[in-house]
GROMACS .gro file of C-alpha atoms in nm:
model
  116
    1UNK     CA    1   4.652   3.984  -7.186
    2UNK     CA    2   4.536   4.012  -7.543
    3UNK     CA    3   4.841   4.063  -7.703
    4UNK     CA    4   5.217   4.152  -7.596
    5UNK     CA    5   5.250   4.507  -7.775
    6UNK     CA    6   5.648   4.500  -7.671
    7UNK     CA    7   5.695   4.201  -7.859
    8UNK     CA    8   5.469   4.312  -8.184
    9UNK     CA    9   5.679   4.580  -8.199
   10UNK     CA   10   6.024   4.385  -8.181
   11UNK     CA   11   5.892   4.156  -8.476
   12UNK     CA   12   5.737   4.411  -8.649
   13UNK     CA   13   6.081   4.637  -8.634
   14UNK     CA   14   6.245   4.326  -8.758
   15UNK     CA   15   5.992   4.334  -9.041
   16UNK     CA   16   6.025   4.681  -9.133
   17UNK     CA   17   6.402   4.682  -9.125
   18UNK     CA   18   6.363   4.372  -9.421
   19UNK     CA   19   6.185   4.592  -9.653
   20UNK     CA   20   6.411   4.880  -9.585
   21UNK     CA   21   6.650   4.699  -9.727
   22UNK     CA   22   6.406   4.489 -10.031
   23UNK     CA   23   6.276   4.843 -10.120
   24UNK     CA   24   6.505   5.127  -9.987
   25UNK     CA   25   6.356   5.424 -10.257
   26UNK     CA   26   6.013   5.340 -10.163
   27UNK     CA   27   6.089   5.315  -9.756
   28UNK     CA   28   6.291   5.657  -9.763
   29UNK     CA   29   5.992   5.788  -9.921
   30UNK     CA   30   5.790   5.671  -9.623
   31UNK     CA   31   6.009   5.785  -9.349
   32UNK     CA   32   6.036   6.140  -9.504
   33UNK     CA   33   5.662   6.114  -9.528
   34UNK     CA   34   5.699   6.021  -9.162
   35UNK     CA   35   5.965   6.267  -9.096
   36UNK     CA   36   5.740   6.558  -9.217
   37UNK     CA   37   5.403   6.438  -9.075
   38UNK     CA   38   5.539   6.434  -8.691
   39UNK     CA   39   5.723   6.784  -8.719
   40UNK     CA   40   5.670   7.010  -8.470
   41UNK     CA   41   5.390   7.288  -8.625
   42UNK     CA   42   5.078   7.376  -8.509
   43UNK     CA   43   4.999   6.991  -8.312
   44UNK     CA   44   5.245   6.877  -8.055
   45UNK     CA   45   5.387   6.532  -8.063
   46UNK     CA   46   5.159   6.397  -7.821
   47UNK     CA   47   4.861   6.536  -7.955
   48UNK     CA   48   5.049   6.401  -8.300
   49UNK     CA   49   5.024   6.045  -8.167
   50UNK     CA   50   4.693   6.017  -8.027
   51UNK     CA   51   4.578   6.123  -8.386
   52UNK     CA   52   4.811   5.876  -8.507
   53UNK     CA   53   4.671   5.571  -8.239
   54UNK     CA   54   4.264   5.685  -8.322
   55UNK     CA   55   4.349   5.627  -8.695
   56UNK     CA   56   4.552   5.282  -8.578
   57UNK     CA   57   4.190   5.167  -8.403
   58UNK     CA   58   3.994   5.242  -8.719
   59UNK     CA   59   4.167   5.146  -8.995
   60UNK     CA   60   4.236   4.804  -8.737
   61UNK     CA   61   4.642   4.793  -8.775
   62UNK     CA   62   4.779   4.646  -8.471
   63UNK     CA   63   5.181   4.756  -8.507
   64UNK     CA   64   4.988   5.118  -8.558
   65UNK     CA   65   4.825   5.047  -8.254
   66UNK     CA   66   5.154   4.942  -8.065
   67UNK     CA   67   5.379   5.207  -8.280
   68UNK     CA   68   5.141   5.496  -8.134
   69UNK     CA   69   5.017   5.372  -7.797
   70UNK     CA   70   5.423   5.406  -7.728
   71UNK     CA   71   5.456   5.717  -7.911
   72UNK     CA   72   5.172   5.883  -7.665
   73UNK     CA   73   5.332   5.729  -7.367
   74UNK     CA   74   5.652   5.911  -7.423
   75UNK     CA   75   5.494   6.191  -7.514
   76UNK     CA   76   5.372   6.204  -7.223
   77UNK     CA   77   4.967   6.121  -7.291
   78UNK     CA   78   4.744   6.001  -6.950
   79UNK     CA   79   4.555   5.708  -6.978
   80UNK     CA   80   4.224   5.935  -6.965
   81UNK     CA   81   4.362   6.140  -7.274
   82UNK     CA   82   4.395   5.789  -7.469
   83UNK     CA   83   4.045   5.668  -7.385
   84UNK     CA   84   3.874   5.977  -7.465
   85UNK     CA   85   4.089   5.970  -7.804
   86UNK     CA   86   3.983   5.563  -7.814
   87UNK     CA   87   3.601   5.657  -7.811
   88UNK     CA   88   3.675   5.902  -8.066
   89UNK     CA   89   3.799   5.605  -8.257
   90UNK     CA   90   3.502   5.400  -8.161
   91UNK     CA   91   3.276   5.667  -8.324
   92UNK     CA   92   3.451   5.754  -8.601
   93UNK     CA   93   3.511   5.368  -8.724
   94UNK     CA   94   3.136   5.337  -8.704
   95UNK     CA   95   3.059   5.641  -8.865
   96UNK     CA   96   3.204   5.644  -9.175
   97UNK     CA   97   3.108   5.256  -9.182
   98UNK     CA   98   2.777   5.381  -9.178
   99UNK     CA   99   2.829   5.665  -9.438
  100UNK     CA  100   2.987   5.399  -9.690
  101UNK     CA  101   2.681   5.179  -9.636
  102UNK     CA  102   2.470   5.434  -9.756
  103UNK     CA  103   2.661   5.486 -10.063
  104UNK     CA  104   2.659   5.106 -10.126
  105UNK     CA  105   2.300   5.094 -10.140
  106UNK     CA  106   2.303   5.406 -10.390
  107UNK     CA  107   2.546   5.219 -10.590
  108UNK     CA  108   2.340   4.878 -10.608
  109UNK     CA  109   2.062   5.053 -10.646
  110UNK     CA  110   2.156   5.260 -10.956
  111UNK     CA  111   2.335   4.904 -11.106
  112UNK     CA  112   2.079   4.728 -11.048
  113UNK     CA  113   1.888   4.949 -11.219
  114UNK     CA  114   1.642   4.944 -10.892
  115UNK     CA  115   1.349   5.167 -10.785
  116UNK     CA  116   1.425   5.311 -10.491
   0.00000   0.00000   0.00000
């Protein structure tokens, strides 16, 4: 086992529920953020949180990870629908890696004052 996702998310909800209360105007901010994001609309929940678990992967936040990979459980998401939504992840954290290393080099390049 790499890590125990039930117990991230039992420390993590402890975590949360501490800066509820250190910074209540910013948190209900959040949560109707939260509230408004996961209405039903146009996506269903499930679909919802496997959007939710791909941006987890590539941004690299674990209680996202754990948060989500629950959320699409109870939605009701198959193990096939996460891994195709997990290469999707794959791809797109490589991708735009790729994109910003382009734009790096553009940068140095026109700081450096370099030729290119």
């Amino acid at each position: 086992m790499i890590e125990d996702w039930q117990a991230l998310i039992g420390a993590m909800n402890g975590g949360v529920a501490d800066l509820r209360k250190a910074a209540p105007e910013a948190m209900a901010g959040f949560s109707a953020l939260a509230k408004a994001a996961c209405a039903s609309g146009a996506l269903d929940r499930k679909t919802k949180e496997l959007i939710a678990l791909a941006i987890g992967v590539a941004t690299r936040c674990q209680p996202c990870i754990a948060y989500h990979a629950q959320g699409a459980a109870s939605a009701g998401a198959t193990r096939a629908e996460i891994a195709e939504t997990l290469g999707m992840a794959v791809y797109m954290g490589a991708g735009p890696s790729a994109m910003y290393a382009a734009e790096a080099l553009e940068a140095f390049d026109q700081l450096a004052g370099s030729p290119r």
